[in-house]
Short mmCIF file of C-alpha atoms in Angstrom, two decimals:
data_model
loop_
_atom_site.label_atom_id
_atom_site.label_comp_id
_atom_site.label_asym_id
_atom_site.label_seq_id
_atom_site.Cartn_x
_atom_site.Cartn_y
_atom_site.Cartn_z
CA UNK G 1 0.00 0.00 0.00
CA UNK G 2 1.49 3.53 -0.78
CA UNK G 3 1.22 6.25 2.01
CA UNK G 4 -0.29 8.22 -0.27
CA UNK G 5 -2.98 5.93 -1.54
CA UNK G 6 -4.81 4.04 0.45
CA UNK G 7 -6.48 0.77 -0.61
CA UNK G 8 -10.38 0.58 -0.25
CA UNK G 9 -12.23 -2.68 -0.56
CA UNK G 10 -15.95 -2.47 -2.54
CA UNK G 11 -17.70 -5.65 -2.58
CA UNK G 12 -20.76 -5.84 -4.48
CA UNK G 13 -22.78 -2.89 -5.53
CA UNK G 14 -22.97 0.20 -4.22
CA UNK G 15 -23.68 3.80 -5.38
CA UNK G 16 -21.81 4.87 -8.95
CA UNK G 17 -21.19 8.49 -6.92
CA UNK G 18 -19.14 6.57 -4.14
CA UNK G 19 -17.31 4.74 -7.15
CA UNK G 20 -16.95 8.05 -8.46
CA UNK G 21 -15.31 10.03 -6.21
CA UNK G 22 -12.55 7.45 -4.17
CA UNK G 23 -10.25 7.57 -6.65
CA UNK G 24 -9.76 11.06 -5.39
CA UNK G 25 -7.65 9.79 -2.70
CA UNK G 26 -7.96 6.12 -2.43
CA UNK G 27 -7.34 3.17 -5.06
CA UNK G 28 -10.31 1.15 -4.82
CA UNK G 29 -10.14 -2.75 -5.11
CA UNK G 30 -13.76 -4.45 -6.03
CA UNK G 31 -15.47 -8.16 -5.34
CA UNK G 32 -18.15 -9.32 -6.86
CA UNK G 33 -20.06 -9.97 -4.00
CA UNK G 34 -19.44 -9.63 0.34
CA UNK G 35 -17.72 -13.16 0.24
CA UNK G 36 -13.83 -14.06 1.85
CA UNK G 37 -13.44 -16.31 -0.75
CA UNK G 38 -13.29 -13.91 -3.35
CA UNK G 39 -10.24 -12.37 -1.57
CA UNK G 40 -7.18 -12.43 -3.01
CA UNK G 41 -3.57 -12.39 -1.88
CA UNK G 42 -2.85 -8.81 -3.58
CA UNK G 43 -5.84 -7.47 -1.46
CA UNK G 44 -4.08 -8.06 1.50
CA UNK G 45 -3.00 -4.20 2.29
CA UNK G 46 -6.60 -3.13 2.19
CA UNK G 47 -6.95 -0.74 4.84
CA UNK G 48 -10.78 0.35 4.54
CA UNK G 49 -14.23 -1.18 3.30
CA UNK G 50 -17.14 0.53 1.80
CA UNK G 51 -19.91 -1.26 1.86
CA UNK G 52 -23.64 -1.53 0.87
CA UNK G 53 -25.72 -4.04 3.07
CA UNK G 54 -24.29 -6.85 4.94
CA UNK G 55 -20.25 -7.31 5.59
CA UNK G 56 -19.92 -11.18 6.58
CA UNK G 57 -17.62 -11.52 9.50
CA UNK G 58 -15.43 -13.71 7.75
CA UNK G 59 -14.75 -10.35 5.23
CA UNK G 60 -14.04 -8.40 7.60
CA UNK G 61 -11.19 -10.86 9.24
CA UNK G 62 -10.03 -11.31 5.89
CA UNK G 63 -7.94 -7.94 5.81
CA UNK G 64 -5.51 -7.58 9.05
CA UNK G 65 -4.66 -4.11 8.26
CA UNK G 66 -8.36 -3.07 8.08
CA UNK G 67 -9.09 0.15 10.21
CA UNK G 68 -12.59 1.47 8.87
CA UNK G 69 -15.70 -0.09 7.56
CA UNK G 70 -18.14 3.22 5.46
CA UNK G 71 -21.59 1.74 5.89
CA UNK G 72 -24.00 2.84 3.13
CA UNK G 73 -27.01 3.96 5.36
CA UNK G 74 -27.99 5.30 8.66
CA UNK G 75 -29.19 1.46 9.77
CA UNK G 76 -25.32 -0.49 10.46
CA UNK G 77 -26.86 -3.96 11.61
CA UNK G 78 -25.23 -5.58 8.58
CA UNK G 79 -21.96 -5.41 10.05
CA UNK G 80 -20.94 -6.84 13.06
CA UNK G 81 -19.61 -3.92 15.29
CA UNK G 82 -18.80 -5.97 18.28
CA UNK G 83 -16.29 -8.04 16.25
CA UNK G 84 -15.20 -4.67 14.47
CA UNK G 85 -14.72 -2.67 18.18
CA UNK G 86 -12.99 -5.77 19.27
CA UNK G 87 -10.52 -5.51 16.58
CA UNK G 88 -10.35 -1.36 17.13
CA UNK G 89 -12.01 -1.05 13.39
CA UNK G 90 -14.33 2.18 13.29
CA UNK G 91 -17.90 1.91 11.67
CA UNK G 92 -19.20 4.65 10.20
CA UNK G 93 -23.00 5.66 8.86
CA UNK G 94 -24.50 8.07 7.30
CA UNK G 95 -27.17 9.62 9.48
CA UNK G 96 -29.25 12.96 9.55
CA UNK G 97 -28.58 12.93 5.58
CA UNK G 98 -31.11 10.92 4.82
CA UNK G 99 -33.65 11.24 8.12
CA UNK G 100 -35.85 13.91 6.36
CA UNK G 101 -36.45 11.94 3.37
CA UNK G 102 -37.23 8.62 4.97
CA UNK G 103 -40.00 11.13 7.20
CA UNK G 104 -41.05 12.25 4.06
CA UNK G 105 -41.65 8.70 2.75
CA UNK G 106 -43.49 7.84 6.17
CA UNK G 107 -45.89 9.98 5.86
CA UNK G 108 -46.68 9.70 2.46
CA UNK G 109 -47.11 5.62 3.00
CA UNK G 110 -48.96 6.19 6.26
CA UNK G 111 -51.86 8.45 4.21
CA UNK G 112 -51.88 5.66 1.06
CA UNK G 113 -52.70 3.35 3.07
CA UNK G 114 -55.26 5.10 5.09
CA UNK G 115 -56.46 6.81 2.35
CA UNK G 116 -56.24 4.30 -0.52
CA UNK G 117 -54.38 6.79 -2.59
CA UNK G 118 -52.62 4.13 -4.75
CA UNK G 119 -55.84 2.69 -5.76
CA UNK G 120 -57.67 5.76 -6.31
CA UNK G 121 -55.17 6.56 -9.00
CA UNK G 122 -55.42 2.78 -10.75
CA UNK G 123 -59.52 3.48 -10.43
CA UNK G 124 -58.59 6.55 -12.76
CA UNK G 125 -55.90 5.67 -14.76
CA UNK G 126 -57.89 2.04 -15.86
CA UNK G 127 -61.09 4.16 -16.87
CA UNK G 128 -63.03 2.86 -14.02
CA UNK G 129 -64.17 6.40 -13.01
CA UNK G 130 -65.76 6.86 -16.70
CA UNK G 131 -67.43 3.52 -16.27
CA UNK G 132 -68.21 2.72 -12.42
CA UNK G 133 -68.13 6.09 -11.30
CA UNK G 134 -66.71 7.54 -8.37
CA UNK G 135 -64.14 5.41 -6.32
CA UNK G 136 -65.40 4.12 -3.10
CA UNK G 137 -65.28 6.01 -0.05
CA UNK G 138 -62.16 5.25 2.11
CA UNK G 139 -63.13 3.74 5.00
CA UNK G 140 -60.17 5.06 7.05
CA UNK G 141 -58.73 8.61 7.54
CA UNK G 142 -55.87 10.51 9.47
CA UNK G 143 -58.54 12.50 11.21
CA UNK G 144 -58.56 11.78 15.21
CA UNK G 145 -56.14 9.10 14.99
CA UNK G 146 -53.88 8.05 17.84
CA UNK G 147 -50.00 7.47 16.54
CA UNK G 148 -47.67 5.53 18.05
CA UNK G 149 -43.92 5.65 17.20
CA UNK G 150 -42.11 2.52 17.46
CA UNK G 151 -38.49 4.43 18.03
CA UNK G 152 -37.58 7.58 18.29
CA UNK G 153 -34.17 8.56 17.30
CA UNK G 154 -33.55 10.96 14.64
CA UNK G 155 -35.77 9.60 11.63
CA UNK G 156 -38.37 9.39 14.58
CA UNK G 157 -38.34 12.52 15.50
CA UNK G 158 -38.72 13.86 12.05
CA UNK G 159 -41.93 11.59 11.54
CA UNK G 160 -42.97 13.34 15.15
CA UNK G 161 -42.46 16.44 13.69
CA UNK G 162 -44.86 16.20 10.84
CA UNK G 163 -47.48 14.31 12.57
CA UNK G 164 -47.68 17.76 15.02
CA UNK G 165 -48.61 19.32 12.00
CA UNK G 166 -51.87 16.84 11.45
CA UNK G 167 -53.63 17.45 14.88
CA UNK G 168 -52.61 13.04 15.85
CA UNK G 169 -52.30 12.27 19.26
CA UNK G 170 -48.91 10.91 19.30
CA UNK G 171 -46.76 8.36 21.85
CA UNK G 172 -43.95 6.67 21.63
CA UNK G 173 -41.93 3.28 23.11
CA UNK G 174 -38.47 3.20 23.29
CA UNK G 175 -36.25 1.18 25.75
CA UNK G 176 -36.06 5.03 28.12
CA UNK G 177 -37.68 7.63 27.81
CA UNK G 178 -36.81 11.33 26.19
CA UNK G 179 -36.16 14.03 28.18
CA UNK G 180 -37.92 17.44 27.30
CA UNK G 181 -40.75 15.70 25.32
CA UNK G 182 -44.90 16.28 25.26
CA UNK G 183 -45.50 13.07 23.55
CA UNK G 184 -46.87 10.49 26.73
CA UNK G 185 -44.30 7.26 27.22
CA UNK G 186 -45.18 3.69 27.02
CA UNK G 187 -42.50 1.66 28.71
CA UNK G 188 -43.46 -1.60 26.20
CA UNK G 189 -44.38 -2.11 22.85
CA UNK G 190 -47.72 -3.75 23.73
CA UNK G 191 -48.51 -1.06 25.93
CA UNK G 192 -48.32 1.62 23.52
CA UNK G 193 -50.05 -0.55 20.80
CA UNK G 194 -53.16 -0.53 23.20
CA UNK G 195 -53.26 3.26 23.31
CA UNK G 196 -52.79 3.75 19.70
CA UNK G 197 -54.68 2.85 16.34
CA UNK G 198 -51.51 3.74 14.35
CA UNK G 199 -48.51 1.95 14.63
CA UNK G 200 -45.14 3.34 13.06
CA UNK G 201 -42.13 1.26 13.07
CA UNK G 202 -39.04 2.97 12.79
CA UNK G 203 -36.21 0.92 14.67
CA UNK G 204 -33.51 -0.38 13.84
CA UNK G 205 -32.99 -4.50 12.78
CA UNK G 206 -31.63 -5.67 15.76
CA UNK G 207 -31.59 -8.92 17.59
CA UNK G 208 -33.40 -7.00 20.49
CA UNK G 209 -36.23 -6.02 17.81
CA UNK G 210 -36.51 -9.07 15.94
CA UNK G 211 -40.39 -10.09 15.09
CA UNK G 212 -41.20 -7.30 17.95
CA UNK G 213 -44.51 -6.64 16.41
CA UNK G 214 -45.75 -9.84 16.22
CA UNK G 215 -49.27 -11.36 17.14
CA UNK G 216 -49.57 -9.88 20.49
CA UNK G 217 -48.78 -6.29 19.66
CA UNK G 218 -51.04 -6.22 16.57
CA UNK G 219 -54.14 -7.65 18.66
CA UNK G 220 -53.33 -4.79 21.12
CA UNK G 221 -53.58 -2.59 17.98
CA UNK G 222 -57.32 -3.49 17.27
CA UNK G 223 -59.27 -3.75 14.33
CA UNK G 224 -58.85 0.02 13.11
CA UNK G 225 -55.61 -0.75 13.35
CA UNK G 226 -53.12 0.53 10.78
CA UNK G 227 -49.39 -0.52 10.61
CA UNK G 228 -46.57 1.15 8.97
CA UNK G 229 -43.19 0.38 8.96
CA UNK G 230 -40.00 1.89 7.16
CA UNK G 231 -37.22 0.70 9.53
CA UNK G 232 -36.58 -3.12 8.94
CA UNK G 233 -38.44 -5.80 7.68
CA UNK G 234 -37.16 -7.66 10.15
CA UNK G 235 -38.89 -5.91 13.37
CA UNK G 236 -42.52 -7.00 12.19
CA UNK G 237 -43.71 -10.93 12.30
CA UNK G 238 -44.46 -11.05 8.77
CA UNK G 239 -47.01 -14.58 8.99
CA UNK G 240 -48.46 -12.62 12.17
CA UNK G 241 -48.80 -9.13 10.05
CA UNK G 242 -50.76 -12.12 7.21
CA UNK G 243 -52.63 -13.35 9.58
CA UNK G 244 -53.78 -10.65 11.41
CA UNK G 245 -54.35 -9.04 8.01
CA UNK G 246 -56.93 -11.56 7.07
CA UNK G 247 -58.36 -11.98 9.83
CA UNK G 248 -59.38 -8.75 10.27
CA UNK G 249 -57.21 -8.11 13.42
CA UNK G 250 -56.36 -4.47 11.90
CA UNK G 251 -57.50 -2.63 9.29
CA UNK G 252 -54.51 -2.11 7.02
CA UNK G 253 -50.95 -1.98 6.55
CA UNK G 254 -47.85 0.28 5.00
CA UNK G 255 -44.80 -1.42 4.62
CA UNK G 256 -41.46 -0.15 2.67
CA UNK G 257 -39.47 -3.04 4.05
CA UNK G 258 -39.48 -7.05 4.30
CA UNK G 259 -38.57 -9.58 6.05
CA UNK G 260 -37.00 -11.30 2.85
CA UNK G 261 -36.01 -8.95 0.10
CA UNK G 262 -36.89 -8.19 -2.53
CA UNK G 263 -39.05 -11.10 -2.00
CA UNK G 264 -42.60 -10.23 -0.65
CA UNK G 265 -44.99 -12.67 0.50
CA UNK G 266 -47.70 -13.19 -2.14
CA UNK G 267 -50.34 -13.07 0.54
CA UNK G 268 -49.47 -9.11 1.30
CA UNK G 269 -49.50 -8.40 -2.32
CA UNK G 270 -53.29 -9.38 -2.67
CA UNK G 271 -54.26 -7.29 0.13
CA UNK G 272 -56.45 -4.26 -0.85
CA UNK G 273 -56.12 -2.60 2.62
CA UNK G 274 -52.20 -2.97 2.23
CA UNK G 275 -49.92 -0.05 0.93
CA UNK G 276 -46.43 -1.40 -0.67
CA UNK G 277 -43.29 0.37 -1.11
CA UNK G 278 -39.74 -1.48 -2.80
CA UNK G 279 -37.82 -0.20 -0.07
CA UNK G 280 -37.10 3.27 -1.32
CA UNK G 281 -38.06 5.23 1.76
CA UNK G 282 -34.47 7.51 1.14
CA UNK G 283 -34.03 6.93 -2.56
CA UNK G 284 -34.06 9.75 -4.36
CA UNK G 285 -31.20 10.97 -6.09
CA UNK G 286 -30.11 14.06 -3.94
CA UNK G 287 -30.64 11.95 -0.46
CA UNK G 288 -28.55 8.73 -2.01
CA UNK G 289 -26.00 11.23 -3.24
CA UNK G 290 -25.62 13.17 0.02
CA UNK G 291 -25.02 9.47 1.81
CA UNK G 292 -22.68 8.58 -0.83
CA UNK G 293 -20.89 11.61 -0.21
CA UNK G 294 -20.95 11.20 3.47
CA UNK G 295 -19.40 7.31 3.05
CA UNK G 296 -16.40 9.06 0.89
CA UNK G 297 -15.97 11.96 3.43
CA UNK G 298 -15.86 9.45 6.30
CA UNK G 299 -12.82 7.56 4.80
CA UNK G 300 -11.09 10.66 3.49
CA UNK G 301 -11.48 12.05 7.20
CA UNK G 302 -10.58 8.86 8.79
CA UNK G 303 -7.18 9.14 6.60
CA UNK G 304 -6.82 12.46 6.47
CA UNK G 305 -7.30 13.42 9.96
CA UNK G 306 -7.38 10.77 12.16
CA UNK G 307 -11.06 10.60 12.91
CA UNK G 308 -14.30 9.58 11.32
CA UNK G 309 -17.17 12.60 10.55
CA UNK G 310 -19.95 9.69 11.65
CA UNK G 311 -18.28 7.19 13.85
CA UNK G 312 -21.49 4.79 15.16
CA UNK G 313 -21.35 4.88 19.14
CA UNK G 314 -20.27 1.37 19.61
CA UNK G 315 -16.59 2.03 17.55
CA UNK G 316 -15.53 5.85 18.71
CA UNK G 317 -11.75 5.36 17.63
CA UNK G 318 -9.27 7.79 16.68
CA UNK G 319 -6.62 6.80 14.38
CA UNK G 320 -3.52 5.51 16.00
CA UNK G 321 0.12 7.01 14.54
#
C-alpha cells in the first residue's frame, strides 16, 4: 500500500457516486459480491471497506490491516460492530442525511394506506371512473387518529415532527424515555399498541427487535388498526402481520421493508387494505447522493485526519500514529 494511496475494498454494488469520487484519494479494489473467498492475496494491504448491506464476518477478518468499515445507510446492523470494536475497526454511517427523506416517505405511506391513494389513481388511470363512477369512499382517515412511534431517534423525530402538523395524538416506546418531550411514554411495545390505532415502526434490525410486532402487539392494535413500517423488515412478524391481516385483526398496513427482500410474500400483495413500497423510503437521487458523499468523506477524514465525521457509538476510535 502507498502512504499516499490508500487501498479501499468495494464488494458488491454500491452507489456509482461513491465509485466516483474514491479515486480522489484512495485506489479502490472491487469483489463481486461480500464473500472471503473472493479475496485475493494482492488485497491483502486493504486498509478500509465501503460497503452496501451486509459485511460477513469472515470479510471483515479477511484484511488484518483493516481500520474502517463506510456503511452505506444510517441502519449499520449488517456489520458486526462488536467483532469490528474488538478488533479497534471504526464503523461509520451516514445519518441525519437521509432522516428527512425517509419522514417524508413515512408519511406519504402512512396516508396511502389510510387513504387508498394508490388505488384511487389505478380506479382513474384504468377508466373505471368513466365507467363505475366515483371510487369508493375510504373507509379510514388521518382525522382523530392516535399514533404511536415505534423508536424515536432521529428519523423518529422527524416523523414526530410532521405528525404535530396533522392534529394526531402521538406516543412513543423506546427502551427510556426522552427528556424534554410532550409526547406520553409507554414503557413496552404492547402497551403503547393498546393506546394507539396507528402503529409506526421505525427501529432499527436488531436482535433486540426481531419479530417485535408480532401477534400480540397487533391484537393490542385493534381492528382500526393501521401498521406502517419503514425501519426493517425484520422488526414486524411477517405470517403474524398475514394473519392478522386476514383476519381482520387491523384494518390495514404500510410497509417499505421485508422480512425477505426483494421477495414479498404473495399473501401481502393481494391485500387491498395494504400499501407497498420497494424499499425506497431515502431513494431519491439528492438523499442517495448526500449518503454517498458522506461514506467518501468518512474515509477521506478517517485518513486524512485521524477521525471519522460519523463514527457509530459502539466504535468511537481515533486513528492511532
Amino acid at each position: 500500500m502507498s502512504e499516499s494511496r490508500p487501498r479501499i475494498l468495494v464488494p458488491g454494488k454500491i452507489n456509482q457516486r461513491i465509485l466516483g469520487r474514491l479515486p480522489e484519494m484512495f485506489e479502490i479494489m472491487r469483489i463481486e459480491r461480500a464473500d472471503a473467498e473472493l479475496v485475493t492475496p494482492d488485497m491483502a494491504d486493504v486498509v478500509g471497506i465501503a460497503v452496501s448491506g451486509r459485511l460477513p464476518v469472515d470479510l471483515m477478518d479477511a484484511f488484518p490491516h483493516l481500520e474502517i468499515v463506510a456503511n452505506f445507510g444510517v441502519g449499520y446492523d449488517g456489520v458486526d460492530v462488536t467483532r469490528a470494536a474488538a478488533r479497534g475497526i471504526v464503523v461509520t454511517n451516514t445519518p441525519d442525511v437521509l432522516t428527512e427523506e425517509v419522514a417524508d416517505t413515512a408519511i406519504g405511506l402512512l396516508i396511502n394506506t389510510l387513504r387508498l391513494l394508490p388505488q384511487a389513481e389505478q380506479w382513474l388511470r384504468q377508466g373505471r371512473w368513466i365507467r363505475e363512477g366515483a371510487f369508493p369512499l375510504s373507509p379510514l382517515s388521518l382525522r382523530g387518529r392516535k399514533v404511536g412511534l415505534f423508536g424515536l431517534g432521529r428519523i423518529g423525530l422527524a416523523i414526530a415532527r410532521r405528525l404535530e402538523a396533522f392534529g394526531v395524538s402521538i406516543a412513543y416506546h423506546t427502551r427510556t424515555p426522552r427528556e424534554g418531550l410532550a409526547f406520553a411514554y409507554h414503557s413496552s411495545l404492547k402497551g403503547l399498541a393498546e393506546a394507539v390505532d396507528t402503529l409506526i415502526v421505525i427501529v432499527p434490525g436488531t436482535s433486540s427487535t426481531l419479530k417485535a410486532v408480532n401477534a400480540d402487539v397487533l391484537a393490542a392494535l385493534g381492528p382500526q388498526g393501521v401498521l406502517i413500517n419503514v425501519g426493517r423488515g425484520s422488526t414486524v412478524d411477517e405470517a403474524a402481520l398475514v394473519a392478522a391481516l386476514q383476519n381482520g385483526i387491523i384494518a390495514g398496513a404500510g410497509l417499505d421493508v421485508f422480512e425477505n427482500e426483494p421477495h414479498v410474500p404473495e399473501a401481502l400483495l393481494a391485500f387491498p387494505n395494504v400499501s407497498l413500497l420497494p424499499h425506497v423510503a431515502s431513494a431519491s437521487v439528492v438523499t442517495r447522493n448526500a449518503m454517498s458523499d458522506l461514506v467518501v468523506d468518512n474515509l477521506k477524514a478517517w485518513f486524512s485526519t485521524g477521525e471519522a465525521l460519523t463514527p457509530v457509538v459502539e466504535t468511537p476510535f481515533r486513528r492511532k500514529g
